[in-house]
Amino acid sequence: MSDARLPSAVQAGGSGVTAASKVRALRSRVPPALRLPVAVFLACQACYLLWWAAFYPGLMSVDSVVYTWQVTTGHWRSDHSVLYNALVRLTLDVTGDLSALTLLQTVAMSAVLAHACAGLRTLGVRGRWSAPAAVACAATPPLGSFMVFVWKDVPFTICAVLVFAVSVRLLGRRAHGTWNGRLRRSELLLLCTGLLGVDLFRNNGFPVSVIASLALLLALPGARLLIAGLAAATTTLTLLLALVIYPAAGIEQPSKAFLYNLHYADLAVTYARAPGQFTPDDLRLLAQVAPLSTWHDAGTNCYVSDVLYYNPALNRTAATQLTEPLVRLWWRTLRKAPQEILGARLCRAHIAWAVFPGPADKDARTWTYGTSIPAGLWGFSPIEDSPYRSLLKARPLSRALNHAATFGRSAFGVPQLEWLLWRGATWCYATYALVVLLARARRRRALLALAGVSLGVQLTVLVANPAPCFRYMAAPMFIGVLCLSLIPALGAEPAERSRTENRGDLIRPAAPSA
């Protein structure tokens, strides 16, 4: 009987069987060890492609506009990441648009999430637990849409999660007894890439890499000298670029007023709260930079330093010329009233340590980011000189996807759940709790090093932070969501050890010859 004479249902069933067979055949070609990371990569990338198509060529902020202006009009500056600026310029030169950059960001994060899942398997985390956590990072609006942003904090986050993923694999080897004191070439390459990216994609990122490296150094005997050398090399290169190479290449350094604007904000908060701490000479010094009323009004909001730095009444020329006496005043104030300076710092670092947002009337709610690009580009008029000005607008590949993605972002902006969906501190504490429970369950203190990246980001933002921006604490959110997959594994043995023990082929030292 020919196929044409078979019932349609049978034909459909036959084609279904054929399709399923093709899928199984394709899957069988993938080595078993790669099936989980490949599946995670494809699932995450499918989610990211939807975000990318919805917000094509990418989400933007005024910083995105500044990057484009700097690299296309010859105004290179190191106040932002020079490496990311170079990627923006390279993408524009090669493709004539920014869409390739945002697409590559999604591919990189999909690969990092896949690598993290493969590493978690060595800690006894099965793919059925880690894969949904990774896909949640790509699918949920706060984290998923973040990857298609033209922002230096996106590759910083990718590199920070990469350092976590490599740490998971290294500590997994330590946990199930296969650690020999050496890093494999792939592990060394990925760790170096992650640490260097953390250093170069955020100007104050090197303390994060130092803290994460210190955690690994303490947990991995035999590789301590190598890890210390790697951290020292990446940090030295970062400082060398910033202090020597960038200026020599004609890249303008940020003004002293910009570098010390957090110190100025501390003085403003102190003046608003305790004006008696300042002598008449101190007040005359402050008045040369801005009216005392400006210092007072800016200091009433301790959550944001931009209130002072971007105030039109601030004389930035004077703020730059008077940097040394102003910094000396800051040190004197710190010695006389440390509670005021430290209080200002903690208040401004609210996003780093506080689970719940601050008062809305003080701009202390979490600063997220919008999904629209205004025609005026946030009032940044110099961009009109750029030949790429016309590209800086939303051009979604699908209006339906754009409406759905915008709706999702708005729905996840519900204030009652801000502590869970947008606050990195929440996920830092979740990570710490889960890592401690895992270390206790396995009786392995070395596993505490899994918290190194989150701790590094949190402490860095705690020390110096200008505003309660979501993006500053995005990396701990990704790591925290991935660590949720540790919950079912708290009582499980590492996967590789369990399989080898069940087969009776656990590697043992060879018996001495007779």
Coordinates of C-alpha atoms in Angstrom, one line a residue:
M1 CA 0.0 0.0 0.0
S2 CA 1.4 3.4 -0.9
D3 CA 1.8 6.3 1.5
A4 CA -0.9 8.2 -0.4
R5 CA -3.5 5.5 0.4
L6 CA -2.7 5.5 4.2
P7 CA -5.0 7.4 6.6
S8 CA -3.9 10.9 7.3
A9 CA -3.6 10.2 11.0
V10 CA -1.2 7.4 10.3
Q11 CA 0.9 9.6 8.0
A12 CA 1.0 12.3 10.6
G13 CA 2.0 9.8 13.3
G14 CA 4.7 8.5 11.0
S15 CA 6.1 11.9 10.4
G16 CA 6.0 12.5 14.1
V17 CA 7.9 9.4 14.8
T18 CA 10.4 10.4 12.1
A19 CA 10.8 13.9 13.7
A20 CA 11.3 12.3 17.1
S21 CA 13.8 9.9 15.7
K22 CA 15.7 12.8 14.2
V23 CA 15.8 14.6 17.5
R24 CA 17.0 11.5 19.3
A25 CA 19.7 10.9 16.6
L26 CA 20.8 14.5 16.9
R27 CA 20.9 14.3 20.7
S28 CA 22.9 11.0 20.5
R29 CA 25.6 12.9 18.6
V30 CA 26.2 15.2 21.5
P31 CA 28.6 13.7 24.2
P32 CA 26.7 13.0 27.4
A33 CA 28.8 15.5 29.4
L34 CA 27.8 18.3 27.0
R35 CA 24.0 17.6 26.7
L36 CA 23.1 19.7 29.8
P37 CA 25.1 22.8 28.9
V38 CA 24.0 22.6 25.2
A39 CA 20.4 22.3 26.3
V40 CA 20.7 25.2 28.7
F41 CA 22.5 27.4 26.2
L42 CA 19.9 26.8 23.5
A43 CA 17.0 27.4 26.0
C44 CA 18.5 30.6 27.4
Q45 CA 19.5 31.9 24.0
A46 CA 15.9 31.3 22.7
C47 CA 14.7 33.6 25.6
Y48 CA 17.3 36.2 24.9
L49 CA 16.5 36.3 21.2
L50 CA 12.9 37.2 22.1
W51 CA 14.2 40.1 24.3
W52 CA 16.6 41.1 21.6
A53 CA 13.9 41.2 18.9
A54 CA 11.5 43.0 21.2
F55 CA 13.9 45.8 22.0
Y56 CA 16.0 45.8 18.8
P57 CA 18.7 47.1 18.5
G58 CA 18.9 47.2 22.3
L59 CA 17.7 49.1 25.3
M60 CA 19.5 52.3 26.0
S61 CA 20.1 55.0 28.6
V62 CA 21.8 58.4 28.5
D63 CA 25.1 56.5 29.1
S64 CA 24.6 54.5 25.9
V65 CA 24.2 57.9 24.1
V66 CA 27.4 59.2 25.7
Y67 CA 29.4 56.0 24.7
T68 CA 28.3 56.5 21.1
W69 CA 29.2 60.2 21.1
Q70 CA 32.6 59.6 22.7
V71 CA 33.7 57.0 20.2
T72 CA 32.3 58.5 17.0
T73 CA 33.3 62.1 17.5
G74 CA 36.9 61.6 18.9
H75 CA 36.0 62.5 22.5
W76 CA 37.4 59.3 24.2
R77 CA 37.3 59.5 27.9
S78 CA 38.1 57.0 30.7
D79 CA 35.2 58.0 33.0
H80 CA 33.4 55.0 31.4
S81 CA 34.8 51.6 30.5
V82 CA 37.3 52.2 27.6
L83 CA 37.1 48.5 26.7
Y84 CA 33.3 48.7 26.3
N85 CA 33.6 51.9 24.4
A86 CA 36.0 50.1 22.1
L87 CA 33.5 47.4 21.5
V88 CA 30.8 50.0 20.7
R89 CA 33.1 51.6 18.1
L90 CA 34.1 48.2 16.7
T91 CA 30.5 47.1 16.3
L92 CA 29.5 50.4 14.6
D93 CA 32.5 50.1 12.2
V94 CA 31.9 46.5 11.3
T95 CA 28.1 46.4 11.2
G96 CA 27.0 50.0 11.2
D97 CA 24.6 49.4 14.1
L98 CA 24.6 48.4 17.8
S99 CA 22.4 45.3 17.4
A100 CA 25.4 43.0 16.9
L101 CA 26.8 44.1 20.3
T102 CA 23.6 43.4 22.2
L103 CA 23.2 40.0 20.4
L104 CA 26.8 39.0 21.4
Q105 CA 26.0 39.9 25.0
T106 CA 23.1 37.5 25.0
V107 CA 25.2 34.7 23.4
A108 CA 28.0 35.3 26.0
M109 CA 25.6 35.1 28.9
S110 CA 23.9 32.0 27.6
A111 CA 27.3 30.3 27.4
V112 CA 28.1 31.4 30.9
L113 CA 24.8 30.1 32.3
A114 CA 25.4 26.8 30.5
H115 CA 28.9 26.6 32.0
A116 CA 27.5 27.3 35.5
C117 CA 25.0 24.5 35.2
A118 CA 27.7 22.1 34.1
G119 CA 29.8 23.1 37.1
L120 CA 26.9 22.8 39.5
R121 CA 26.5 19.2 38.5
T122 CA 29.8 18.4 40.2
L123 CA 28.2 19.6 43.5
G124 CA 25.4 17.2 43.2
V125 CA 23.0 19.6 41.5
R126 CA 21.1 17.8 38.8
G127 CA 20.2 19.4 35.5
R128 CA 16.5 19.3 36.3
W129 CA 17.3 21.7 39.1
S130 CA 20.0 24.0 37.6
A131 CA 18.5 24.3 34.1
P132 CA 15.2 25.9 35.2
A133 CA 17.2 28.4 37.4
A134 CA 19.4 29.3 34.4
V135 CA 16.4 29.7 32.1
A136 CA 14.7 31.9 34.8
C137 CA 17.7 34.2 34.5
A138 CA 17.1 34.6 30.8
A139 CA 13.3 34.6 30.9
T140 CA 12.3 36.9 33.8
P141 CA 12.0 40.6 32.7
P142 CA 14.4 42.2 35.2
L143 CA 17.3 39.9 34.3
G144 CA 16.4 38.8 30.8
S145 CA 15.9 42.2 29.3
F146 CA 19.0 43.5 31.1
M147 CA 21.2 41.5 28.7
V148 CA 20.1 43.5 25.6
F149 CA 21.2 46.8 27.2
V150 CA 23.9 49.0 25.7
W151 CA 25.7 49.4 29.0
K152 CA 29.1 48.6 30.4
D153 CA 27.5 46.9 33.4
V154 CA 26.1 44.1 31.2
P155 CA 29.5 42.6 30.2
F156 CA 30.7 43.3 33.8
T157 CA 27.8 41.2 35.0
I158 CA 28.6 38.5 32.5
C159 CA 32.2 38.3 33.6
A160 CA 31.3 38.3 37.3
V161 CA 28.9 35.3 36.7
L162 CA 31.7 33.6 34.7
V163 CA 34.1 33.9 37.6
F164 CA 31.3 32.3 39.8
A165 CA 30.8 29.5 37.2
V166 CA 34.6 28.7 37.1
S167 CA 34.7 28.8 40.9
V168 CA 31.8 26.3 41.1
R169 CA 33.7 23.9 38.8
L170 CA 37.0 24.3 40.8
L171 CA 35.3 23.9 44.1
G172 CA 33.3 20.9 42.8
R173 CA 36.6 19.2 42.0
R174 CA 37.7 19.9 45.5
A175 CA 34.4 18.7 47.0
H176 CA 34.5 15.2 45.3
G177 CA 38.2 14.6 45.7
T178 CA 39.5 15.1 42.2
W179 CA 41.3 18.3 43.0
N180 CA 45.1 17.9 42.2
G181 CA 46.2 21.4 42.9
R182 CA 46.2 22.4 39.3
L183 CA 43.9 24.4 37.1
R184 CA 43.2 22.9 33.7
R185 CA 43.9 25.1 30.7
S186 CA 40.3 25.8 30.0
E187 CA 39.7 26.7 33.7
L188 CA 42.7 29.0 33.7
L189 CA 41.6 30.7 30.5
L190 CA 38.0 31.3 31.6
L191 CA 39.1 32.5 35.1
C192 CA 41.6 34.9 33.6
T193 CA 38.9 36.2 31.1
G194 CA 36.4 36.7 33.9
L195 CA 38.7 38.5 36.3
L196 CA 40.1 40.8 33.5
G197 CA 36.5 41.5 32.3
V198 CA 35.4 42.4 35.9
D199 CA 38.4 44.8 36.1
L200 CA 38.0 46.5 32.8
F201 CA 34.3 46.7 32.3
R202 CA 33.7 48.7 35.5
N203 CA 36.2 51.3 36.7
N204 CA 36.0 50.2 40.3
G205 CA 35.7 46.5 39.4
F206 CA 39.2 45.4 40.5
P207 CA 38.2 45.0 44.2
V208 CA 35.6 42.5 43.1
S209 CA 38.2 40.4 41.3
V210 CA 40.6 40.7 44.3
I211 CA 38.0 39.5 46.8
A212 CA 36.8 36.6 44.6
S213 CA 40.4 35.6 44.0
L214 CA 41.1 35.7 47.7
A215 CA 38.2 33.4 48.4
L216 CA 39.5 30.9 45.8
L217 CA 43.0 31.3 47.0
L218 CA 42.0 30.2 50.6
A219 CA 39.9 27.3 49.3
L220 CA 42.2 25.7 46.7
P221 CA 45.6 24.6 48.1
G222 CA 48.2 23.9 45.5
A223 CA 47.0 26.7 43.2
R224 CA 47.3 29.6 45.6
L225 CA 50.4 31.0 44.1
L226 CA 48.9 30.8 40.6
I227 CA 45.6 32.5 41.7
A228 CA 47.4 35.2 43.6
G229 CA 49.6 35.9 40.6
L230 CA 46.6 36.0 38.3
A231 CA 44.8 38.4 40.5
A232 CA 47.9 40.6 40.9
A233 CA 48.5 40.5 37.1
T234 CA 45.0 41.5 36.1
T235 CA 44.8 44.3 38.8
T236 CA 48.2 45.6 37.8
L237 CA 47.2 45.7 34.1
T238 CA 44.0 47.5 35.0
L239 CA 45.8 50.2 36.9
L240 CA 48.5 50.5 34.3
L241 CA 45.9 51.1 31.6
A242 CA 44.1 53.7 33.6
L243 CA 47.1 55.6 34.9
V244 CA 49.6 55.3 32.1
I245 CA 48.4 53.7 28.8
Y246 CA 45.1 55.5 28.4
P247 CA 46.6 59.0 28.9
A248 CA 49.5 58.2 26.6
A249 CA 47.0 57.1 23.9
G250 CA 45.2 60.5 24.2
I251 CA 42.2 59.2 26.1
E252 CA 41.0 62.0 28.4
Q253 CA 40.9 61.2 32.1
P254 CA 37.9 62.2 34.1
S255 CA 38.2 65.5 36.0
K256 CA 39.1 65.6 39.7
A257 CA 35.6 66.9 40.4
F258 CA 34.2 63.7 38.9
L259 CA 36.7 61.4 40.8
Y260 CA 35.9 63.0 44.1
N261 CA 32.2 63.7 43.7
L262 CA 31.3 61.2 46.4
H263 CA 33.5 63.0 48.9
Y264 CA 31.7 66.2 48.0
A265 CA 28.4 64.5 48.5
D266 CA 29.6 63.3 51.9
L267 CA 30.3 66.9 52.9
A268 CA 26.9 68.0 51.6
V269 CA 25.2 65.4 53.8
T270 CA 27.3 66.4 56.8
Y271 CA 26.5 70.1 56.3
A272 CA 22.8 69.5 56.1
R273 CA 22.8 67.3 59.2
A274 CA 25.5 68.9 61.3
P275 CA 26.5 72.4 60.0
G276 CA 28.2 73.1 63.3
Q277 CA 31.0 70.8 62.2
F278 CA 32.3 73.4 59.7
T279 CA 34.3 76.5 60.6
P280 CA 33.9 79.9 58.9
D281 CA 36.9 79.0 56.7
D282 CA 35.3 75.7 55.8
L283 CA 32.1 77.5 54.8
R284 CA 34.0 80.0 52.7
L285 CA 35.7 77.1 50.9
L286 CA 32.4 75.4 50.2
A287 CA 30.9 78.6 49.0
Q288 CA 33.5 78.9 46.3
V289 CA 32.2 75.7 44.7
A290 CA 28.5 76.3 45.2
P291 CA 26.1 78.4 47.3
L292 CA 25.7 77.0 50.8
S293 CA 22.0 76.6 50.1
T294 CA 22.9 74.2 47.3
W295 CA 25.2 72.2 49.6
H296 CA 22.4 72.0 52.2
D297 CA 19.6 71.1 49.8
A298 CA 21.7 68.4 48.1
G299 CA 22.7 67.0 51.5
T300 CA 19.1 66.5 52.6
N301 CA 19.0 63.5 50.1
C302 CA 21.7 61.1 51.3
Y303 CA 20.7 58.4 48.8
V304 CA 22.0 60.1 45.6
S305 CA 25.3 62.0 44.9
D306 CA 24.1 63.2 41.5
V307 CA 21.9 65.8 43.2
L308 CA 25.0 67.8 44.0
Y309 CA 27.3 66.9 41.1
Y310 CA 24.8 67.6 38.3
N311 CA 23.4 70.7 40.0
P312 CA 23.7 73.7 37.7
A313 CA 24.7 75.8 40.6
L314 CA 27.9 73.7 41.2
N315 CA 31.0 75.4 39.7
R316 CA 32.8 72.3 38.3
T317 CA 35.9 74.4 37.4
A318 CA 36.2 75.5 41.0
A319 CA 35.4 72.0 42.2
T320 CA 38.3 70.7 40.2
Q321 CA 40.7 73.5 41.1
L322 CA 39.9 73.2 44.8
T323 CA 40.1 69.4 45.0
E324 CA 43.0 69.3 47.4
P325 CA 41.5 71.6 50.1
L326 CA 38.1 69.9 49.7
V327 CA 39.6 66.5 50.2
R328 CA 41.5 67.7 53.2
L329 CA 38.2 69.1 54.6
W330 CA 36.7 65.6 54.0
W331 CA 39.4 63.9 56.0
R332 CA 39.1 66.5 58.9
T333 CA 35.4 65.9 58.9
L334 CA 35.9 62.1 59.0
R335 CA 38.1 62.5 62.0
K336 CA 35.8 64.9 63.9
A337 CA 32.5 63.3 62.9
P338 CA 33.0 59.8 61.5
Q339 CA 29.4 58.9 62.1
E340 CA 28.3 61.6 59.6
I341 CA 30.6 60.5 56.7
L342 CA 30.0 56.8 57.3
G343 CA 26.3 57.4 57.6
A344 CA 26.3 59.2 54.3
R345 CA 28.2 56.4 52.6
L346 CA 25.9 53.7 54.0
C347 CA 22.8 55.7 53.0
R348 CA 24.1 56.1 49.4
A349 CA 25.0 52.4 49.4
H350 CA 21.4 51.4 50.4
I351 CA 21.1 49.3 47.3
A352 CA 24.0 47.1 48.4
W353 CA 22.8 46.1 51.9
A354 CA 19.1 46.9 52.3
V355 CA 16.5 44.4 51.2
F356 CA 13.7 46.8 51.1
P357 CA 13.8 50.1 49.1
G358 CA 14.0 53.5 50.7
P359 CA 11.5 56.3 50.6
A360 CA 10.2 57.3 47.1
D361 CA 10.4 61.0 47.9
K362 CA 14.1 60.7 48.3
D363 CA 14.7 58.9 45.0
A364 CA 15.6 55.9 47.2
R365 CA 13.5 53.4 45.3
T366 CA 15.5 51.1 43.1
W367 CA 16.6 52.8 39.9
T368 CA 15.7 50.3 37.2
Y369 CA 15.7 51.3 33.6
G370 CA 13.2 52.2 30.9
T371 CA 12.1 50.3 27.8
S372 CA 11.7 53.4 25.6
I373 CA 14.2 55.7 24.0
P374 CA 13.0 59.3 24.0
A375 CA 13.4 61.3 20.8
G376 CA 15.5 63.9 22.6
L377 CA 17.9 61.3 23.9
W378 CA 17.6 62.5 27.5
G379 CA 18.7 66.0 26.4
F380 CA 22.3 65.1 25.5
S381 CA 22.7 67.6 22.7
P382 CA 26.3 66.8 21.7
I383 CA 25.2 63.6 20.1
E384 CA 23.8 65.7 17.2
D385 CA 27.4 65.8 16.0
S386 CA 27.6 62.1 15.6
P387 CA 27.0 60.4 12.2
Y388 CA 25.3 57.6 14.1
R389 CA 22.7 59.8 15.8
S390 CA 19.9 58.3 13.7
L391 CA 20.6 54.8 14.9
L392 CA 19.8 55.6 18.5
K393 CA 16.1 54.8 18.5
A394 CA 13.9 51.8 19.1
R395 CA 13.4 49.6 16.0
P396 CA 11.7 46.4 17.3
L397 CA 11.6 43.5 14.9
S398 CA 8.1 42.7 16.1
R399 CA 5.6 45.1 17.5
A400 CA 3.7 42.3 19.2
L401 CA 6.9 41.2 20.9
N402 CA 7.7 44.7 21.9
H403 CA 4.3 45.2 23.5
A404 CA 4.5 41.9 25.3
A405 CA 8.0 42.6 26.6
T406 CA 7.1 46.1 27.7
F407 CA 4.1 44.7 29.5
G408 CA 6.2 42.1 31.3
R409 CA 8.7 44.7 32.4
S410 CA 5.9 46.9 33.7
A411 CA 4.2 44.0 35.5
F412 CA 7.5 43.1 37.2
G413 CA 7.8 46.6 38.5
V414 CA 5.1 46.1 41.1
P415 CA 6.4 48.0 44.2
Q416 CA 5.4 45.3 46.7
L417 CA 7.8 42.8 45.1
E418 CA 10.7 45.2 44.4
W419 CA 12.7 43.6 47.3
L420 CA 12.6 40.3 45.5
L421 CA 12.7 41.2 41.8
W422 CA 15.1 44.2 41.7
R423 CA 17.2 44.2 44.9
G424 CA 20.6 42.6 44.7
A425 CA 21.0 42.6 48.5
T426 CA 18.2 40.1 48.8
W427 CA 20.0 37.6 46.5
C428 CA 23.3 38.2 48.2
Y429 CA 21.9 37.1 51.5
A430 CA 20.1 34.1 49.9
T431 CA 23.5 33.1 48.3
Y432 CA 25.3 33.4 51.7
A433 CA 22.6 31.3 53.4
L434 CA 22.6 28.5 50.8
V435 CA 26.4 28.4 50.6
V436 CA 26.7 28.1 54.3
L437 CA 24.1 25.3 54.4
L438 CA 25.9 23.5 51.6
A439 CA 29.3 23.8 53.3
R440 CA 27.9 22.4 56.6
A441 CA 26.0 19.6 54.8
R442 CA 29.2 18.5 53.0
R443 CA 31.6 19.4 55.9
R444 CA 33.6 21.4 53.4
R445 CA 34.6 24.8 54.5
A446 CA 36.2 25.4 51.0
L447 CA 32.7 25.6 49.6
L448 CA 32.2 29.0 51.3
A449 CA 34.3 30.4 48.5
L450 CA 31.2 30.1 46.3
A451 CA 30.1 33.4 47.9
G452 CA 33.3 35.3 46.9
V453 CA 31.9 37.1 43.8
S454 CA 28.6 38.2 45.5
L455 CA 30.6 39.4 48.5
G456 CA 33.0 41.3 46.4
V457 CA 30.3 43.1 44.5
Q458 CA 28.4 43.9 47.6
L459 CA 31.4 45.3 49.5
T460 CA 32.6 47.3 46.5
V461 CA 29.2 49.0 46.1
L462 CA 29.0 49.4 49.9
V463 CA 32.2 51.4 49.9
A464 CA 31.5 53.7 47.0
N465 CA 28.2 54.1 45.3
P466 CA 26.5 57.2 43.7
A467 CA 22.9 56.0 43.4
P468 CA 20.5 53.1 44.1
C469 CA 20.8 51.6 40.6
F470 CA 19.7 48.0 39.9
R471 CA 22.6 47.4 37.5
Y472 CA 25.2 47.8 40.2
M473 CA 23.9 44.7 42.0
A474 CA 22.7 42.7 39.0
A475 CA 25.5 40.1 39.2
P476 CA 24.5 38.9 42.7
M477 CA 21.0 38.5 41.4
F478 CA 22.1 36.1 38.7
I479 CA 24.3 34.2 41.1
G480 CA 21.5 34.0 43.7
V481 CA 19.0 32.6 41.3
L482 CA 21.5 29.9 40.2
C483 CA 22.2 29.1 43.8
L484 CA 18.5 28.3 44.4
S485 CA 19.3 25.0 42.6
L486 CA 21.5 24.1 45.6
I487 CA 18.5 23.6 47.8
P488 CA 17.6 20.0 46.6
A489 CA 21.3 19.1 46.6
L490 CA 22.0 20.0 50.2
G491 CA 21.8 16.4 51.2
A492 CA 23.1 14.9 48.0
E493 CA 26.6 13.6 47.2
P494 CA 28.4 15.2 44.3
A495 CA 27.2 13.7 41.1
E496 CA 30.5 12.4 39.7
R497 CA 31.3 10.7 43.0
S498 CA 27.9 9.1 43.3
R499 CA 28.1 7.7 39.7
T500 CA 31.6 6.3 40.1
E501 CA 30.8 4.7 43.5
N502 CA 27.7 3.1 42.1
R503 CA 29.7 1.6 39.3
G504 CA 32.4 0.4 41.7
D505 CA 35.1 2.1 39.6
L506 CA 36.0 4.9 42.0
I507 CA 39.6 5.8 41.4
R508 CA 41.9 4.5 44.1
P509 CA 45.6 4.5 44.6
A510 CA 47.3 1.5 43.0
A511 CA 48.1 -1.3 45.3
P512 CA 51.9 -1.8 45.9
S513 CA 53.5 -4.5 43.9
A514 CA 54.6 -7.6 45.7

